[in-house]
mmCIF file of C-alpha atoms in Angstrom:
data_model
loop_
_atom_site.group_PDB
_atom_site.id
_atom_site.type_symbol
_atom_site.label_atom_id
_atom_site.label_comp_id
_atom_site.label_asym_id
_atom_site.label_seq_id
_atom_site.Cartn_x
_atom_site.Cartn_y
_atom_site.Cartn_z
ATOM 1 C CA UNK A 1 129.233 -26.881 119.379
ATOM 2 C CA UNK A 2 130.309 -25.112 116.197
ATOM 3 C CA UNK A 3 127.865 -27.258 114.172
ATOM 4 C CA UNK A 4 124.993 -26.404 116.498
ATOM 5 C CA UNK A 5 125.766 -22.678 116.281
ATOM 6 C CA UNK A 6 125.949 -22.872 112.481
ATOM 7 C CA UNK A 7 122.637 -24.749 112.336
ATOM 8 C CA UNK A 8 120.953 -22.198 114.604
ATOM 9 C CA UNK A 9 122.254 -19.287 112.526
ATOM 10 C CA UNK A 10 121.107 -20.896 109.284
ATOM 11 C CA UNK A 11 117.676 -21.734 110.693
ATOM 12 C CA UNK A 12 117.196 -18.190 111.982
ATOM 13 C CA UNK A 13 118.430 -16.656 108.739
ATOM 14 C CA UNK A 14 116.190 -18.875 106.587
ATOM 15 C CA UNK A 15 113.167 -17.875 108.664
ATOM 16 C CA UNK A 16 114.120 -14.210 108.339
ATOM 17 C CA UNK A 17 114.767 -14.389 104.608
ATOM 18 C CA UNK A 18 111.566 -16.344 103.961
ATOM 19 C CA UNK A 19 109.726 -13.242 105.165
ATOM 20 C CA UNK A 20 111.778 -10.824 103.042
ATOM 21 C CA UNK A 21 113.625 -9.017 105.819
ATOM 22 C CA UNK A 22 116.859 -9.135 103.803
ATOM 23 C CA UNK A 23 115.332 -7.046 100.980
ATOM 24 C CA UNK A 24 113.505 -3.746 100.801
ATOM 25 C CA UNK A 25 109.733 -3.929 100.455
ATOM 26 C CA UNK A 26 107.652 -2.766 97.482
ATOM 27 C CA UNK A 27 107.600 0.812 98.831
ATOM 28 C CA UNK A 28 111.343 0.892 99.571
ATOM 29 C CA UNK A 29 110.944 0.154 103.274
ATOM 30 C CA UNK A 30 111.952 -2.368 105.915
ATOM 31 C CA UNK A 31 109.818 -5.478 106.387
ATOM 32 C CA UNK A 32 108.635 -7.597 109.310
ATOM 33 C CA UNK A 33 105.969 -10.302 109.465
ATOM 34 C CA UNK A 34 104.199 -10.055 112.834
ATOM 35 C CA UNK A 35 101.143 -12.078 111.685
ATOM 36 C CA UNK A 36 99.602 -13.347 108.449
ATOM 37 C CA UNK A 37 100.605 -10.004 106.941
ATOM 38 C CA UNK A 38 103.693 -7.797 106.683
ATOM 39 C CA UNK A 39 104.522 -4.389 108.118
ATOM 40 C CA UNK A 40 106.721 -2.180 105.954
ATOM 41 C CA UNK A 41 108.353 0.896 107.505
ATOM 42 C CA UNK A 42 109.511 3.620 105.115
ATOM 43 C CA UNK A 43 111.496 6.459 106.727
ATOM 44 C CA UNK A 44 110.788 9.878 105.207
ATOM 45 C CA UNK A 45 113.422 12.613 104.789
ATOM 46 C CA UNK A 46 111.939 14.592 107.695
ATOM 47 C CA UNK A 47 112.081 11.559 110.022
ATOM 48 C CA UNK A 48 108.388 10.694 109.868
ATOM 49 C CA UNK A 49 107.591 7.054 109.182
ATOM 50 C CA UNK A 50 105.214 5.604 106.629
ATOM 51 C CA UNK A 51 103.858 2.242 107.774
ATOM 52 C CA UNK A 52 102.251 -0.008 105.177
ATOM 53 C CA UNK A 53 100.209 -3.078 106.124
ATOM 54 C CA UNK A 54 100.789 -5.536 103.261
ATOM 55 C CA UNK A 55 99.254 -8.920 102.576
ATOM 56 C CA UNK A 56 101.246 -12.165 102.706
ATOM 57 C CA UNK A 57 102.474 -11.563 99.129
ATOM 58 C CA UNK A 58 103.801 -8.061 99.960
ATOM 59 C CA UNK A 59 100.878 -6.408 98.110
ATOM 60 C CA UNK A 60 97.541 -4.667 98.655
ATOM 61 C CA UNK A 61 98.318 -2.128 101.401
ATOM 62 C CA UNK A 62 95.205 -1.216 103.370
ATOM 63 C CA UNK A 63 94.045 0.979 106.230
ATOM 64 C CA UNK A 64 90.433 -0.269 106.172
ATOM 65 C CA UNK A 65 89.538 -1.952 109.490
ATOM 66 C CA UNK A 66 93.204 -1.470 110.424
ATOM 67 C CA UNK A 67 95.265 0.400 112.993
ATOM 68 C CA UNK A 68 98.885 1.006 113.926
ATOM 69 C CA UNK A 69 100.422 1.960 117.252
ATOM 70 C CA UNK A 70 104.131 2.680 117.418
ATOM 71 C CA UNK A 71 106.689 3.573 120.045
ATOM 72 C CA UNK A 72 110.388 4.354 120.188
ATOM 73 C CA UNK A 73 112.426 2.736 122.945
ATOM 74 C CA UNK A 74 115.941 4.050 123.544
ATOM 75 C CA UNK A 75 116.264 4.196 127.292
ATOM 76 C CA UNK A 76 112.808 5.670 127.647
ATOM 77 C CA UNK A 77 109.600 4.931 125.768
ATOM 78 C CA UNK A 78 107.979 7.476 123.463
ATOM 79 C CA UNK A 79 104.598 6.734 121.885
ATOM 80 C CA UNK A 80 104.262 7.981 118.310
ATOM 81 C CA UNK A 81 101.107 9.517 116.867
ATOM 82 C CA UNK A 82 100.075 7.430 113.819
ATOM 83 C CA UNK A 83 97.397 8.637 111.401
ATOM 84 C CA UNK A 84 95.757 6.643 108.595
ATOM 85 C CA UNK A 85 96.198 7.987 105.058
ATOM 86 C CA UNK A 86 94.907 6.522 101.772
ATOM 87 C CA UNK A 87 96.944 3.272 101.823
ATOM 88 C CA UNK A 88 99.386 3.674 104.734
ATOM 89 C CA UNK A 89 99.840 5.215 108.166
ATOM 90 C CA UNK A 90 102.097 8.186 108.979
ATOM 91 C CA UNK A 91 103.797 8.111 112.383
ATOM 92 C CA UNK A 92 105.402 11.266 113.781
ATOM 93 C CA UNK A 93 109.087 10.976 114.656
ATOM 94 C CA UNK A 94 112.314 12.814 113.917
ATOM 95 C CA UNK A 95 115.580 11.715 112.295
ATOM 96 C CA UNK A 96 117.390 12.137 115.615
ATOM 97 C CA UNK A 97 114.996 9.696 117.311
ATOM 98 C CA UNK A 98 115.697 6.961 114.738
ATOM 99 C CA UNK A 99 119.411 6.512 115.482
ATOM 100 C CA UNK A 100 119.363 3.974 118.335
ATOM 101 C CA UNK A 101 117.100 1.660 120.285
ATOM 102 C CA UNK A 102 114.022 0.019 118.802
ATOM 103 C CA UNK A 103 110.894 0.958 116.907
ATOM 104 C CA UNK A 104 108.006 -1.167 118.172
ATOM 105 C CA UNK A 105 104.892 -1.479 116.018
ATOM 106 C CA UNK A 106 101.639 -3.176 116.926
ATOM 107 C CA UNK A 107 99.305 -3.463 113.962
ATOM 108 C CA UNK A 108 95.895 -4.728 113.044
ATOM 109 C CA UNK A 109 95.216 -5.303 109.310
ATOM 110 C CA UNK A 110 91.639 -5.856 108.134
ATOM 111 C CA UNK A 111 90.685 -6.759 111.731
ATOM 112 C CA UNK A 112 93.557 -9.310 112.044
ATOM 113 C CA UNK A 113 95.704 -8.517 115.093
ATOM 114 C CA UNK A 114 99.465 -9.037 115.000
ATOM 115 C CA UNK A 115 102.248 -9.589 117.475
ATOM 116 C CA UNK A 116 104.533 -6.647 118.082
ATOM 117 C CA UNK A 117 107.013 -6.026 115.237
ATOM 118 C CA UNK A 118 110.357 -4.841 116.628
ATOM 119 C CA UNK A 119 112.706 -2.940 114.320
ATOM 120 C CA UNK A 120 116.277 -2.310 115.485
ATOM 121 C CA UNK A 121 117.432 1.284 115.015
ATOM 122 C CA UNK A 122 118.925 2.611 112.895
ATOM 123 C CA UNK A 123 116.754 0.797 110.347
ATOM 124 C CA UNK A 124 118.738 -1.678 108.229
ATOM 125 C CA UNK A 125 118.218 -4.820 106.194
ATOM 126 C CA UNK A 126 118.765 -8.186 107.846
ATOM 127 C CA UNK A 127 122.116 -9.682 106.891
ATOM 128 C CA UNK A 128 122.014 -12.286 104.152
ATOM 129 C CA UNK A 129 123.329 -15.808 104.760
ATOM 130 C CA UNK A 130 126.370 -14.956 102.610
ATOM 131 C CA UNK A 131 127.196 -11.907 104.725
ATOM 132 C CA UNK A 132 126.736 -13.900 107.940
ATOM 133 C CA UNK A 133 129.015 -16.689 106.701
ATOM 134 C CA UNK A 134 131.788 -14.199 105.923
ATOM 135 C CA UNK A 135 131.753 -12.528 109.346
ATOM 136 C CA UNK A 136 134.731 -12.962 111.645
ATOM 137 C CA UNK A 137 133.439 -14.746 114.734
ATOM 138 C CA UNK A 138 136.777 -14.452 116.547
ATOM 139 C CA UNK A 139 136.407 -16.092 119.949
ATOM 140 C CA UNK A 140 133.441 -18.248 118.881
ATOM 141 C CA UNK A 141 135.756 -20.917 117.398
#
């Protein structure tokens, strides 16, 4: 059983790390790969969120033929207003709203639709395989 759990954790972590979720993106934000492109969420000091739609190589952000819808879910759902800027979208939120629950983003980049990208709040990097290996799993042994 322990071997199966270890294999599952490693498989999940390799998939996560292959998409860069254990590192900050090129704009200093948090990454997900909901389709053949990446979403990068950059929290601003005032709590607003910049959302970049990056290509498979984490480059070339675009808003052309693209759209973003976002919602916060922390017991109740709140839809965020997202507006296209030059190379990213700005979604209205506050710091207080980004402390628990999930941020759910549905994006379309250059007419390519994506699955929903779900970010756990507060925003944080995925744990690396080294960090996961060092965790105390207590009763899991």
